[in-house]
Short mmCIF file of C-alpha atoms and ligand atoms in Angstrom, two decimals:
data_model
loop_
_atom_site.label_atom_id
_atom_site.label_comp_id
_atom_site.label_asym_id
_atom_site.label_seq_id
_atom_site.Cartn_x
_atom_site.Cartn_y
_atom_site.Cartn_z
CA MET A 1 8.15 43.00 76.30
CA SER A 2 7.71 39.53 76.52
CA ARG A 3 4.12 38.05 75.29
CA ILE A 4 2.71 34.77 77.11
CA GLU A 5 1.32 32.75 74.86
CA PRO A 6 -2.02 30.89 75.25
CA ARG A 7 -1.59 27.15 77.12
CA GLU A 8 -0.82 24.58 74.84
CA GLN A 9 -3.96 23.17 74.64
CA ILE A 10 -5.08 26.05 73.39
CA VAL A 11 -2.74 26.69 71.11
CA ALA A 12 -2.57 22.90 69.37
CA MET A 13 -6.06 23.39 68.52
CA SER A 14 -7.60 25.42 65.51
CA GLY A 15 -11.21 25.02 66.72
CA TYR A 16 -14.16 24.23 65.61
CA HIS A 17 -16.06 26.08 63.07
CA SER A 18 -18.41 25.48 60.65
CA PRO A 19 -17.88 27.90 57.94
CA GLN A 20 -21.08 30.23 57.60
CA VAL A 21 -21.05 31.39 53.86
CA ASP A 22 -24.61 33.82 53.12
CA VAL A 23 -26.19 31.14 51.19
CA PRO A 24 -30.14 31.04 50.17
CA VAL A 25 -29.81 27.61 51.09
CA ARG A 26 -28.27 26.64 54.59
CA LEU A 27 -28.00 23.01 55.12
CA ASN A 28 -24.49 22.63 57.09
CA THR A 29 -25.46 23.00 60.80
CA ASN A 30 -29.11 20.71 61.43
CA GLU A 31 -31.05 23.84 62.56
CA SER A 32 -34.55 23.29 62.23
CA PRO A 33 -35.62 24.91 59.06
CA PHE A 34 -38.85 26.09 60.61
CA ALA A 35 -38.97 29.18 62.70
CA PRO A 36 -40.88 29.06 66.10
CA PRO A 37 -44.16 29.68 67.00
CA ALA A 38 -45.02 32.95 66.05
CA ALA A 39 -46.85 33.11 69.70
CA TRP A 40 -44.33 32.86 71.49
CA VAL A 41 -41.99 35.07 69.72
CA ASP A 42 -44.87 37.66 70.00
CA SER A 43 -44.61 36.88 73.56
CA LEU A 44 -41.22 38.17 73.86
CA ALA A 45 -41.69 41.63 74.12
CA ALA A 46 -44.00 41.42 77.01
CA ILE A 47 -41.31 39.00 78.93
CA ALA A 48 -38.84 41.33 78.59
CA ALA A 49 -40.89 44.04 79.70
CA SER A 50 -41.97 42.27 83.07
CA LEU A 51 -38.24 41.17 84.39
CA ASP A 52 -37.15 43.48 87.22
CA TRP A 53 -33.74 44.23 84.96
CA ASN A 54 -31.77 45.80 88.14
CA ARG A 55 -32.06 42.20 89.94
CA TYR A 56 -29.99 39.21 89.31
CA PRO A 57 -31.71 36.03 88.04
CA ASP A 58 -32.61 33.12 89.81
CA ARG A 59 -29.56 31.38 90.14
CA SER A 60 -31.18 28.06 90.46
CA ALA A 61 -33.50 28.74 87.59
CA ALA A 62 -35.92 26.66 89.56
CA ALA A 63 -39.43 27.25 87.58
CA LEU A 64 -37.71 26.46 84.81
CA ARG A 65 -35.93 23.24 85.86
CA ALA A 66 -39.50 22.26 87.87
CA GLU A 67 -40.77 22.47 84.51
CA ILE A 68 -37.95 20.19 82.57
CA ALA A 69 -37.77 17.42 85.38
CA SER A 70 -41.88 16.82 85.60
CA ARG A 71 -41.93 16.24 81.81
CA HIS A 72 -39.09 13.57 82.15
CA GLY A 73 -40.52 11.98 85.38
CA LEU A 74 -37.81 13.52 87.69
CA ASP A 75 -36.87 15.77 90.40
CA PRO A 76 -35.33 19.22 89.81
CA ALA A 77 -32.42 18.22 91.79
CA GLN A 78 -31.92 15.42 88.55
CA VAL A 79 -31.61 18.41 86.23
CA PHE A 80 -29.24 21.14 85.12
CA VAL A 81 -29.82 24.14 82.63
CA GLY A 82 -26.87 25.61 80.48
CA ASN A 83 -26.61 27.88 77.88
CA GLY A 84 -26.69 25.34 75.16
CA SER A 85 -25.90 21.89 75.78
CA ASN A 86 -22.59 22.25 74.91
CA GLU A 87 -21.79 24.69 78.07
CA VAL A 88 -23.81 21.40 80.01
CA LEU A 89 -20.82 19.62 78.72
CA GLN A 90 -18.12 22.05 79.41
CA MET A 91 -19.89 22.04 83.22
CA VAL A 92 -19.68 18.29 83.28
CA LEU A 93 -15.99 18.04 81.89
CA LEU A 94 -15.07 20.89 84.06
CA ALA A 95 -16.55 18.81 87.33
CA PHE A 96 -15.72 14.98 86.46
CA GLY A 97 -12.89 15.53 83.26
CA GLY A 98 -9.53 18.13 84.36
CA ALA A 99 -6.49 17.69 84.33
CA GLY A 100 -4.95 13.83 85.24
CA ARG A 101 -8.16 12.54 84.23
CA THR A 102 -8.74 10.94 80.65
CA VAL A 103 -12.08 11.09 78.52
CA ALA A 104 -13.08 8.55 76.22
CA MET A 105 -15.14 8.91 73.10
CA PHE A 106 -15.87 6.53 69.98
CA GLU A 107 -14.94 7.83 66.72
CA PRO A 108 -16.29 9.36 64.42
CA THR A 109 -18.19 11.70 66.56
CA TYR A 110 -19.22 15.17 67.53
CA GLN A 111 -15.98 17.08 67.86
CA MET A 112 -16.52 19.04 70.81
CA TYR A 113 -15.82 16.04 73.09
CA ALA A 114 -12.23 15.92 72.43
CA GLN A 115 -12.32 19.96 71.75
CA ILE A 116 -13.94 20.68 75.50
CA ALA A 117 -11.76 17.96 77.49
CA ARG A 118 -8.72 19.10 76.03
CA VAL A 119 -9.32 22.55 76.69
CA THR A 120 -10.45 21.93 80.33
CA GLY A 121 -7.32 19.95 80.63
CA ALA A 122 -8.38 16.32 79.89
CA ALA A 123 -6.20 13.83 78.09
CA VAL A 124 -8.70 12.26 75.43
CA VAL A 125 -8.99 8.39 74.13
CA THR A 126 -10.59 7.26 71.23
CA GLY A 127 -11.70 3.99 70.60
CA GLU A 128 -13.37 3.22 67.02
CA ARG A 129 -16.60 2.37 65.55
CA ARG A 130 -17.30 -0.51 62.88
CA ALA A 131 -17.66 0.14 59.57
CA ASP A 132 -21.14 0.37 59.82
CA PHE A 133 -20.46 3.15 62.33
CA THR A 134 -21.87 1.12 65.25
CA LEU A 135 -19.87 0.40 68.41
CA ASP A 136 -18.70 -3.34 69.03
CA PRO A 137 -19.28 -4.33 72.11
CA ALA A 138 -15.48 -5.60 72.69
CA GLU A 139 -13.97 -2.43 71.61
CA ILE A 140 -15.98 -0.81 74.64
CA GLU A 141 -14.62 -3.06 76.64
CA ARG A 142 -11.15 -2.48 75.77
CA VAL A 143 -11.36 1.15 75.91
CA MET A 144 -13.17 1.03 79.21
CA SER A 145 -10.65 -1.62 81.10
CA ARG A 146 -7.44 0.01 79.15
CA ASP A 147 -8.01 3.51 79.62
CA LYS A 148 -10.21 3.93 82.56
CA PRO A 149 -11.92 7.27 81.37
CA ALA A 150 -13.70 9.49 83.96
CA VAL A 151 -16.70 10.41 81.14
CA THR A 152 -17.06 8.36 78.62
CA PHE A 153 -19.20 10.37 75.53
CA LEU A 154 -22.10 8.33 73.06
CA CYS A 155 -23.79 10.58 70.92
CA ASN A 156 -27.13 9.48 69.98
CA PRO A 157 -28.10 9.55 67.64
CA ASN A 158 -24.54 10.38 66.22
CA ASN A 159 -23.08 13.44 64.80
CA PRO A 160 -21.98 13.60 61.96
CA THR A 161 -22.97 9.98 60.89
CA GLY A 162 -27.01 9.89 61.89
CA VAL A 163 -26.60 5.95 63.27
CA VAL A 164 -28.58 5.34 66.07
CA GLU A 165 -26.63 3.18 68.37
CA PRO A 166 -28.17 -0.22 69.82
CA ARG A 167 -29.78 -0.02 73.43
CA ALA A 168 -27.86 -2.86 74.13
CA ASN A 169 -24.51 -1.20 73.60
CA LEU A 170 -25.53 1.72 75.94
CA GLU A 171 -26.12 -1.51 78.07
CA VAL A 172 -22.29 -2.65 77.81
CA LEU A 173 -20.88 0.37 78.06
CA LEU A 174 -22.84 1.18 81.35
CA GLU A 175 -21.47 -1.96 82.56
CA LYS A 176 -18.26 -1.43 81.91
CA ALA A 177 -17.33 2.11 82.08
CA PRO A 178 -15.48 3.25 85.59
CA GLY A 179 -16.52 6.73 85.61
CA LEU A 180 -19.44 8.80 83.97
CA VAL A 181 -21.45 7.95 81.04
CA VAL A 182 -22.89 10.89 79.37
CA VAL A 183 -25.53 10.24 76.41
CA ASP A 184 -25.92 13.34 74.05
CA GLU A 185 -29.17 13.12 73.23
CA ALA A 186 -29.32 16.58 70.63
CA TYR A 187 -31.63 14.78 68.06
CA ALA A 188 -33.63 12.51 70.53
CA GLU A 189 -36.88 13.59 68.69
CA PHE A 190 -35.76 11.97 66.04
CA ALA A 191 -34.76 8.56 66.78
CA ASP A 192 -37.00 5.67 68.06
CA TRP A 193 -35.53 5.18 71.65
CA THR A 194 -34.22 7.38 73.81
CA ALA A 195 -32.22 6.96 77.53
CA ALA A 196 -33.69 9.69 79.30
CA PRO A 197 -36.32 7.12 81.01
CA MET A 198 -33.14 4.89 82.60
CA VAL A 199 -31.89 8.55 84.44
CA ARG A 200 -31.75 7.84 88.34
CA ASP A 201 -29.70 8.66 91.10
CA ASP A 202 -27.52 4.83 91.59
CA LEU A 203 -26.65 4.92 87.96
CA PRO A 204 -23.82 6.74 86.61
CA LEU A 205 -25.96 7.98 83.26
CA VAL A 206 -25.69 11.56 82.04
CA VAL A 207 -28.41 12.36 79.24
CA THR A 208 -28.03 15.81 77.65
CA ARG A 209 -30.45 17.72 75.50
CA THR A 210 -31.12 20.68 73.99
CA PHE A 211 -33.23 23.44 72.56
CA SER A 212 -31.14 23.99 69.18
CA LYS A 213 -32.72 21.29 66.72
CA THR A 214 -35.89 20.09 67.16
CA LEU A 215 -37.35 23.01 69.19
CA SER A 216 -35.95 25.66 66.47
CA LEU A 217 -34.10 27.99 69.14
CA ALA A 218 -30.96 27.58 68.35
CA ALA A 219 -30.12 31.41 68.97
CA LEU A 220 -31.72 31.38 72.16
CA ARG A 221 -28.67 28.80 73.56
CA VAL A 222 -30.56 26.47 76.38
CA GLY A 223 -29.68 22.73 77.04
CA TYR A 224 -30.11 20.79 79.98
CA VAL A 225 -28.75 17.61 81.34
CA LEU A 226 -30.52 14.84 83.18
CA ALA A 227 -28.37 13.08 86.15
CA PRO A 228 -27.65 11.75 89.39
CA ARG A 229 -28.39 14.45 92.31
CA ARG A 230 -24.77 14.07 93.15
CA VAL A 231 -23.84 14.93 89.35
CA ILE A 232 -25.91 18.02 89.19
CA GLU A 233 -24.52 19.20 92.91
CA ALA A 234 -20.98 18.96 91.20
CA LEU A 235 -22.40 21.01 87.92
CA GLU A 236 -23.65 23.51 90.19
CA VAL A 237 -20.13 24.02 91.85
CA ALA A 238 -18.43 24.55 88.25
CA ALA A 239 -20.56 26.83 86.46
CA LEU A 240 -20.55 30.36 87.51
CA PRO A 241 -23.23 32.33 89.86
CA TYR A 242 -26.22 33.28 87.86
CA HIS A 243 -25.13 31.88 84.25
CA LEU A 244 -28.43 31.74 82.91
CA ASP A 245 -30.25 35.41 82.39
CA ALA A 246 -33.40 35.75 83.97
CA PHE A 247 -35.10 36.59 80.24
CA LYS A 248 -33.50 32.84 79.29
CA GLN A 249 -34.97 31.48 81.97
CA ALA A 250 -38.36 33.28 81.65
CA ALA A 251 -38.63 32.74 77.51
CA THR A 252 -37.81 29.18 77.99
CA LEU A 253 -40.34 28.34 80.36
CA ALA A 254 -42.77 30.25 78.08
CA ALA A 255 -41.20 28.08 74.97
CA LEU A 256 -42.00 25.14 76.78
CA ALA A 257 -45.54 25.79 76.68
CA HIS A 258 -45.35 25.18 73.00
CA THR A 259 -43.48 21.93 72.88
CA ASP A 260 -46.54 19.92 71.20
CA GLU A 261 -46.35 22.61 68.16
CA MET A 262 -42.41 22.06 67.69
CA THR A 263 -42.28 18.40 68.01
CA ALA A 264 -45.35 17.87 65.75
CA ARG A 265 -42.92 18.95 62.73
CA VAL A 266 -40.62 16.10 64.00
CA ALA A 267 -42.50 13.82 61.73
CA GLU A 268 -42.51 16.08 58.88
CA ILE A 269 -38.62 16.24 59.18
CA LYS A 270 -38.34 12.63 59.45
CA ALA A 271 -40.01 12.31 55.85
CA GLN A 272 -37.98 14.55 54.30
CA ARG A 273 -34.84 12.96 55.52
CA ALA A 274 -36.35 9.52 54.20
CA ARG A 275 -36.92 11.34 50.64
CA ILE A 276 -33.41 12.89 50.89
CA SER A 277 -32.12 9.64 51.67
CA ALA A 278 -34.11 7.90 48.91
CA GLY A 279 -32.75 10.74 46.32
CA LEU A 280 -29.31 10.44 47.28
CA ALA A 281 -29.10 6.92 46.88
CA ALA A 282 -30.75 6.98 43.34
CA ALA A 283 -27.92 9.90 42.80
CA GLY A 284 -25.46 6.67 43.18
CA CYS A 285 -24.53 7.94 46.80
CA GLU A 286 -23.72 5.94 49.51
CA VAL A 287 -25.64 6.78 52.33
CA TRP A 288 -25.63 5.74 55.90
CA PRO A 289 -29.47 5.39 57.97
CA SER A 290 -29.86 8.15 59.68
CA GLY A 291 -32.10 8.67 63.06
CA ALA A 292 -31.43 12.47 63.27
CA ASN A 293 -32.52 15.67 61.27
CA PHE A 294 -29.07 15.06 58.94
CA VAL A 295 -28.09 12.34 56.08
CA LEU A 296 -24.62 11.46 55.65
CA PHE A 297 -23.79 10.33 52.43
CA ARG A 298 -20.66 10.00 49.94
CA PRO A 299 -20.94 11.02 46.36
CA ARG A 300 -20.18 8.36 44.29
CA SER A 301 -19.23 10.58 40.90
CA GLY A 302 -16.94 13.59 41.05
CA GLY A 303 -15.73 13.14 45.12
CA ALA A 304 -17.02 14.99 47.90
CA ALA A 305 -15.21 18.68 46.99
CA ALA A 306 -16.45 19.08 44.05
CA THR A 307 -19.67 17.81 45.04
CA TRP A 308 -19.63 20.71 48.07
CA GLN A 309 -18.41 23.23 45.71
CA GLY A 310 -21.25 22.34 42.80
CA LEU A 311 -23.56 22.64 45.83
CA LEU A 312 -22.37 26.23 46.78
CA ASP A 313 -22.34 27.61 43.20
CA ARG A 314 -25.99 26.46 43.20
CA GLY A 315 -26.43 28.34 46.50
CA ILE A 316 -26.11 25.35 48.72
CA LEU A 317 -24.07 24.70 51.96
CA VAL A 318 -23.52 21.47 53.24
CA ARG A 319 -21.49 20.10 55.46
CA ASP A 320 -17.99 19.10 53.86
CA CYS A 321 -16.68 15.84 56.83
CA SER A 322 -14.27 14.68 53.82
CA GLY A 323 -11.44 16.14 55.66
CA TRP A 324 -12.02 14.31 59.38
CA PRO A 325 -10.61 11.26 60.29
CA ARG A 326 -12.73 7.95 58.97
CA LEU A 327 -14.91 9.96 56.99
CA ALA A 328 -13.01 10.38 53.63
CA GLY A 329 -15.12 11.70 50.64
CA CYS A 330 -18.29 12.06 53.13
CA LEU A 331 -20.79 15.25 53.32
CA ARG A 332 -23.47 15.72 55.51
CA VAL A 333 -26.91 17.51 54.66
CA THR A 334 -29.09 18.94 57.05
CA VAL A 335 -32.78 18.32 56.54
CA GLY A 336 -34.83 21.31 55.40
CA THR A 337 -37.77 22.66 54.17
CA ASP A 338 -39.90 21.12 51.16
CA ALA A 339 -38.57 23.52 48.97
CA GLU A 340 -34.64 23.47 50.12
CA ASN A 341 -34.64 19.55 50.19
CA SER A 342 -36.22 20.03 46.62
CA ALA A 343 -33.40 22.52 45.27
CA PHE A 344 -30.57 19.65 47.35
CA LEU A 345 -31.85 16.84 45.38
CA ARG A 346 -32.33 18.53 41.83
CA ALA A 347 -28.41 19.86 42.53
CA MET A 348 -27.35 16.57 43.10
CA GLU A 349 -28.96 14.74 40.63
CA GLU A 350 -27.42 17.64 37.89
CA LEU A 351 -23.89 17.12 39.95
CA SER A 352 -24.04 12.69 39.56
CA ALA A 353 -25.58 13.00 35.86
C1 LIG B 401 -26.05 20.26 67.93
C2 LIG B 401 -25.57 19.22 68.52
C3 LIG B 401 -25.07 19.91 70.22
C4 LIG B 401 -26.18 21.31 70.73
O1 LIG B 401 -25.56 22.11 71.10
P1 LIG B 401 -26.28 23.45 71.34
O2 LIG B 401 -25.28 24.17 72.32
O3 LIG B 401 -27.23 22.94 72.59
O4 LIG B 401 -27.02 24.41 70.13
C5 LIG B 401 -24.53 19.06 71.05
N1 LIG B 401 -24.62 18.24 70.75
C6 LIG B 401 -24.40 17.23 69.37
C7 LIG B 401 -24.08 16.10 68.88
C8 LIG B 401 -25.15 18.28 68.50
O5 LIG B 401 -25.13 18.13 67.35
#
């Protein structure tokens, strides 16, 4: 019997997995360390009981889109909601990437851009960041004129470096890009500027956001995109019918009533981030400035592998980026609770002693 193999793009890729090890202190996937508001959790049973479970959900998620649009001063026709911002990125690539087209990104950056671009059949081209991990305008220009990408990704603040891009570089990119510019703002709330207010119908700018980080709802799987109407129309064609289930639509709308409470924690995370950065520098690590809820660092003594294992031996899991191109020797730690960060910094002191 013949055995059909997956497409070559699938075979060539091993996938994207952050090892989930069951340890007391999990600082490896940039989640919020805080549970969502108890009042929201308590409302979920009533939300579930109120739904017409035999009926398909509102296909356009009109109420949710209207609420998100009003928060950004946009029209609901400029908003599309997905099952996590990763799904939104996939919709953008299904609609604007694909076979015969080129997708660009500047490395090191979020690995899912290249992965989803390849799985959906596009060619991937990469530009390089400078040593401080910001973009060089000359490199932006070079990649745009050489490769003419249909879609260019800019992660801001950038994962896994944490670096916030100067606004001027986005302006250069928007001026030079022949296709769409997607600014992934998964960590926008922790940074000092956002491209969201720049979205308008006559600019090829697409901004993505997620509920997974600041809003403490990684388990719910919701993200959205702000974009020109014509882009949103294309995403609606690419998406499966009823891709957003009725419970998610209602639960997300209910969560938006609690955003003040959730964003109030941003200040606490930023203060803890400063503490982690200072502690790592004091422990002799090289540390990159972060505008996100994580910190990229390079241990000076012991090396990344030994430090990662030493942390794990103490019940603390961080992300090992040392095998990724351009990030030799680097680890990434998510800002946790005060107690978790204390445990992490104590362990780092021991490991660098
Ligand atoms: C965490 C993260 C996301 C969020 O993905 P979801 O699918 O919304 O959970 C998107 N982009 C980047 C760069 C991230 O780090």
